Coordinates of C-alpha atoms in Angstrom, one line a residue:
M1 CA 58.7 153.4 115.4
P2 CA 59.4 149.7 114.5
R3 CA 56.7 148.0 112.5
W4 CA 56.3 145.2 115.0
L5 CA 55.5 147.7 117.8
T6 CA 53.0 149.5 115.6
T7 CA 51.3 146.1 114.9
F8 CA 51.2 145.3 118.5
L9 CA 49.5 148.6 119.4
V10 CA 46.9 147.9 116.8
L11 CA 46.2 144.5 118.3
L12 CA 45.7 146.1 121.7
I13 CA 43.2 148.5 120.3
L14 CA 41.3 145.7 118.6
F15 CA 41.0 143.6 121.7
A16 CA 40.1 146.6 123.9
F17 CA 37.4 148.2 121.7
V18 CA 36.3 145.8 119.1
L19 CA 36.0 142.3 120.7
P20 CA 33.6 143.4 123.5
D21 CA 31.0 144.1 120.8
P22 CA 29.5 140.6 119.8
A23 CA 28.3 142.0 116.4
R24 CA 31.8 142.7 115.3
A25 CA 33.5 139.8 117.1
G26 CA 33.7 137.5 114.1
N27 CA 35.4 139.9 111.7
A28 CA 37.6 141.3 114.4
T29 CA 38.8 137.8 115.3
G30 CA 39.8 137.2 111.7
N31 CA 41.5 140.6 111.5
A32 CA 43.3 139.9 114.8
I33 CA 44.6 136.6 113.6
D34 CA 45.9 138.2 110.4
S35 CA 47.5 141.0 112.4
M36 CA 49.2 138.4 114.6
V37 CA 50.7 136.7 111.6
V38 CA 51.9 140.1 110.3
F39 CA 53.3 140.9 113.8
F40 CA 55.4 137.7 114.1
R41 CA 56.6 137.9 110.5
S42 CA 57.7 141.5 111.0
A43 CA 59.4 140.8 114.3
G44 CA 61.1 137.8 112.8
N45 CA 62.4 139.7 109.7
E46 CA 63.7 142.6 111.8
L47 CA 65.5 140.2 114.2
S48 CA 66.9 138.3 111.2
D49 CA 68.1 141.6 109.6
S50 CA 69.7 142.6 112.9
V51 CA 71.6 139.4 113.2
A52 CA 72.8 139.5 109.6
L53 CA 74.0 143.1 110.0
S54 CA 75.8 142.2 113.2
D55 CA 77.5 139.2 111.6
G56 CA 78.4 141.1 108.5
S57 CA 79.9 144.0 110.4
G58 CA 81.8 141.7 112.6
D59 CA 83.4 139.9 109.7
L60 CA 84.4 143.1 108.1
S61 CA 85.9 144.6 111.2
G62 CA 87.7 141.4 111.8
E63 CA 89.1 141.2 108.3
A64 CA 90.1 144.9 108.5
S65 CA 91.8 144.3 111.8
R66 CA 93.7 141.3 110.5
G67 CA 94.7 143.2 107.4
S68 CA 96.0 146.2 109.2
A69 CA 97.9 144.3 111.9
S70 CA 99.6 141.7 109.7
T71 CA 102.5 142.2 107.3
R72 CA 103.8 139.6 104.8
S73 CA 107.2 138.4 105.7
P74 CA 109.6 137.6 102.9
N75 CA 110.2 133.9 102.2
G76 CA 113.7 133.0 103.3
G77 CA 116.9 135.1 102.7
V78 CA 117.8 137.7 100.2
A79 CA 119.7 136.9 97.1
S80 CA 121.5 140.2 96.5
G81 CA 124.8 139.5 94.6
D82 CA 125.7 138.2 91.2
G83 CA 129.4 137.4 91.7
T84 CA 130.5 139.8 89.0
Y85 CA 132.8 141.8 91.3
R86 CA 135.8 140.3 93.0
T87 CA 134.9 139.9 96.6
A88 CA 136.4 138.2 99.6
P89 CA 133.9 136.0 101.5
V90 CA 133.0 137.2 104.9
D91 CA 135.2 135.5 107.6
L92 CA 132.5 133.6 109.6
A93 CA 135.0 133.2 112.5
A94 CA 135.5 136.9 112.7
V95 CA 131.7 137.5 112.5
Q96 CA 131.2 135.0 115.4
A97 CA 133.9 136.8 117.4
A98 CA 132.3 140.1 116.8
V99 CA 129.0 138.8 118.3
A100 CA 130.8 138.2 121.6
A101 CA 132.6 141.6 121.5
P102 CA 131.3 144.4 123.8
P103 CA 129.6 147.3 122.1
A104 CA 132.0 150.1 121.2
P105 CA 131.4 153.4 123.0
S106 CA 129.8 156.2 121.2
D107 CA 131.7 159.4 120.7
D108 CA 128.7 161.4 119.5
G109 CA 127.4 162.3 122.9
P110 CA 123.8 161.9 124.1
V111 CA 121.1 161.4 121.6
D112 CA 117.7 163.0 122.0
I113 CA 115.1 160.3 122.2
G114 CA 112.3 162.7 123.0
G115 CA 110.9 160.3 125.6
E116 CA 109.7 158.0 122.8
A117 CA 110.6 154.4 122.2
S118 CA 109.6 154.6 118.6
L119 CA 108.5 157.0 115.9
R120 CA 105.5 157.2 113.6
H121 CA 105.6 155.8 110.1
S122 CA 107.7 157.8 107.7
P123 CA 109.6 156.4 104.7
P124 CA 113.4 156.3 104.8
V125 CA 115.4 158.6 102.5
Q126 CA 119.1 158.1 103.4
L127 CA 121.2 155.4 105.0
H128 CA 124.5 156.1 106.8
L129 CA 127.0 153.4 107.9
P130 CA 130.1 155.4 108.9
T131 CA 132.0 152.3 109.9
I132 CA 132.2 151.1 106.3
G133 CA 131.9 154.5 104.6
V134 CA 128.4 154.1 103.2
S135 CA 125.9 156.9 102.6
T136 CA 123.2 156.0 100.2
G137 CA 119.6 156.5 99.2
F138 CA 116.7 154.0 99.2
V139 CA 114.5 152.3 96.7
S140 CA 111.2 150.7 97.7
L141 CA 111.0 146.9 97.5
G142 CA 108.1 144.4 97.6
L143 CA 107.9 140.7 97.2
G144 CA 108.5 138.7 94.1
P145 CA 106.1 136.0 92.7
D146 CA 107.9 133.4 94.8
G147 CA 107.5 135.3 98.0
T148 CA 111.2 136.4 98.3
L149 CA 112.2 140.0 98.8
Q150 CA 112.9 141.9 95.7
V151 CA 116.4 143.3 95.2
P152 CA 117.5 146.8 94.1
D153 CA 118.2 147.1 90.4
T154 CA 121.3 149.0 91.1
A155 CA 124.5 148.4 93.1
H156 CA 124.5 152.0 94.5
Q157 CA 121.3 152.1 96.6
A158 CA 119.8 150.1 99.4
G159 CA 116.3 148.7 99.3
W160 CA 113.7 149.1 102.0
Y161 CA 110.9 146.5 102.3
R162 CA 107.8 148.7 102.1
D163 CA 105.4 146.2 103.6
A164 CA 107.3 146.1 106.9
P165 CA 107.7 149.0 109.4
A166 CA 109.7 152.0 108.4
P167 CA 113.0 152.4 110.2
G168 CA 112.4 154.1 113.5
A169 CA 108.8 152.9 113.8
R170 CA 107.9 150.1 116.2
G171 CA 108.7 146.7 114.7
T172 CA 111.3 145.2 112.4
A173 CA 112.4 147.3 109.5
V174 CA 114.2 145.4 106.7
V175 CA 116.9 146.9 104.5
T176 CA 118.8 145.0 101.8
A177 CA 121.5 145.8 99.3
H178 CA 123.9 144.1 96.9
V179 CA 127.3 142.8 97.8
D180 CA 128.1 143.1 94.2
W181 CA 126.1 143.8 91.0
Q182 CA 126.9 143.9 87.3
Q183 CA 130.7 144.2 87.7
E184 CA 130.3 146.9 90.4
K185 CA 130.9 146.9 94.2
G186 CA 127.6 146.8 96.0
V187 CA 126.5 149.1 98.8
F188 CA 126.7 146.3 101.3
H189 CA 130.0 144.8 99.9
D190 CA 131.7 145.5 103.2
L191 CA 128.8 144.9 105.6
G192 CA 130.7 142.0 107.2
L193 CA 133.2 144.5 108.6
M194 CA 130.6 146.0 110.9
R195 CA 130.7 145.2 114.6
P196 CA 128.4 145.3 117.6
G197 CA 128.2 148.9 118.9
D198 CA 128.6 150.5 115.4
E199 CA 126.1 153.2 114.6
V200 CA 123.5 153.1 111.8
T201 CA 121.6 156.2 111.0
V202 CA 118.5 156.4 108.8
D203 CA 117.2 159.8 107.7
R204 CA 113.5 159.8 107.2
A205 CA 111.0 161.8 105.1
D206 CA 109.6 163.5 108.3
G207 CA 113.0 165.1 109.0
A208 CA 113.9 162.9 111.9
A209 CA 117.0 160.7 111.9
A210 CA 116.6 157.3 113.6
V211 CA 119.9 156.3 115.3
F212 CA 120.5 152.5 115.7
R213 CA 123.3 150.5 117.4
V214 CA 124.4 147.2 116.0
T215 CA 123.6 144.5 118.6
R216 CA 124.9 141.4 116.7
I217 CA 126.0 140.1 113.3
A218 CA 125.1 136.6 112.0
E219 CA 125.7 134.6 108.9
Y220 CA 123.2 131.9 107.7
A221 CA 123.2 129.3 105.0
K222 CA 120.4 130.4 102.6
S223 CA 118.9 126.9 102.9
Q224 CA 118.6 127.3 106.7
F225 CA 117.7 131.0 106.8
P226 CA 115.7 131.7 110.1
T227 CA 112.9 133.7 108.5
E228 CA 111.0 134.3 111.8
E229 CA 114.0 135.3 113.8
V230 CA 115.1 137.9 111.1
Y231 CA 111.8 139.2 109.9
G232 CA 109.6 138.6 113.0
A233 CA 107.8 141.3 115.0
A234 CA 109.5 143.3 117.7
D235 CA 108.3 145.4 120.6
D236 CA 110.7 148.2 119.9
A237 CA 112.1 149.8 116.8
E238 CA 114.6 147.4 115.3
L239 CA 116.5 147.2 112.0
R240 CA 117.9 144.4 109.8
L241 CA 120.6 145.0 107.2
I242 CA 120.8 142.0 104.9
T243 CA 123.1 141.0 102.0
C244 CA 124.7 137.9 100.5
S245 CA 127.9 136.3 101.8
G246 CA 129.9 133.2 101.7
P247 CA 131.3 131.4 98.6
F248 CA 129.7 132.1 95.2
D249 CA 128.1 129.1 93.4
H250 CA 128.7 129.6 89.7
A251 CA 126.2 126.8 89.0
T252 CA 123.3 128.6 90.7
H253 CA 124.7 132.1 90.1
S254 CA 124.1 132.8 93.8
Y255 CA 126.1 133.2 97.1
A256 CA 125.6 130.4 99.5
D257 CA 124.9 132.4 102.6
N258 CA 123.2 135.6 103.9
L259 CA 124.8 138.1 106.3
V260 CA 122.4 139.8 108.7
V261 CA 123.2 142.8 110.9
Y262 CA 120.8 143.3 113.8
A263 CA 120.4 146.8 115.2
R264 CA 118.1 148.5 117.7
M265 CA 117.1 152.1 117.8
M266 CA 118.9 154.1 120.5
G267 CA 117.6 157.6 119.8
V268 CA 116.5 160.3 117.4
R269 CA 118.3 163.3 116.0
H270 CA 116.3 166.2 114.7
G271 CA 117.4 168.7 112.0

């Protein structure tokens, strides 16, 4: 029973049985006043504790909610090439023409989507880009001190941004790889040859293979990289493949542009 309620009951007993007796009225009045003070202090403390607990729990739940719902987007484009392998810059005119081209038909037959628009979270393990002959594993990437996305330390693997959704899960999954690296041809060296309608498959740790179709290809100057458009949230399961493109600036040791392949999940293969 709360302390304030106990105190209130004691006051009722005092007024009902003690005050009617004149001999004890003086002492009882003093005791009653003291009890009233205790009562209001007790009630005030409990009310204060209740408000403090409510405010505290609200703050914690709000912070947890914000933390679980938000993801940190990389700052700008991805610098993923060092100019040490002879490359031909992506033909921007060809890229723009590819954006307007109709999607190529699939020869793989229907894909089992299991009635689901997206999958649960599961890390990617293998990336397949049959159009350009790529089949490679993944390394996990975070953000560097300047807020830009880290790059793989090898030319032979793609990097998955681990603070974004996994490929196949609802939202925008981000995958990057080098166009060239340490005198070697990078995994995404020929990414600019992909076209809308091309298939991208990501094998996941849970055994499912998320199947994507390329929807468009775009090239952006790094100084004007549309961060929100590329990394922003999506209502369905989407994928971004990103690498460097354009001319190589030997003064800055960096390519001038970024190439981004946009893709949307079309189904799931199992086994």
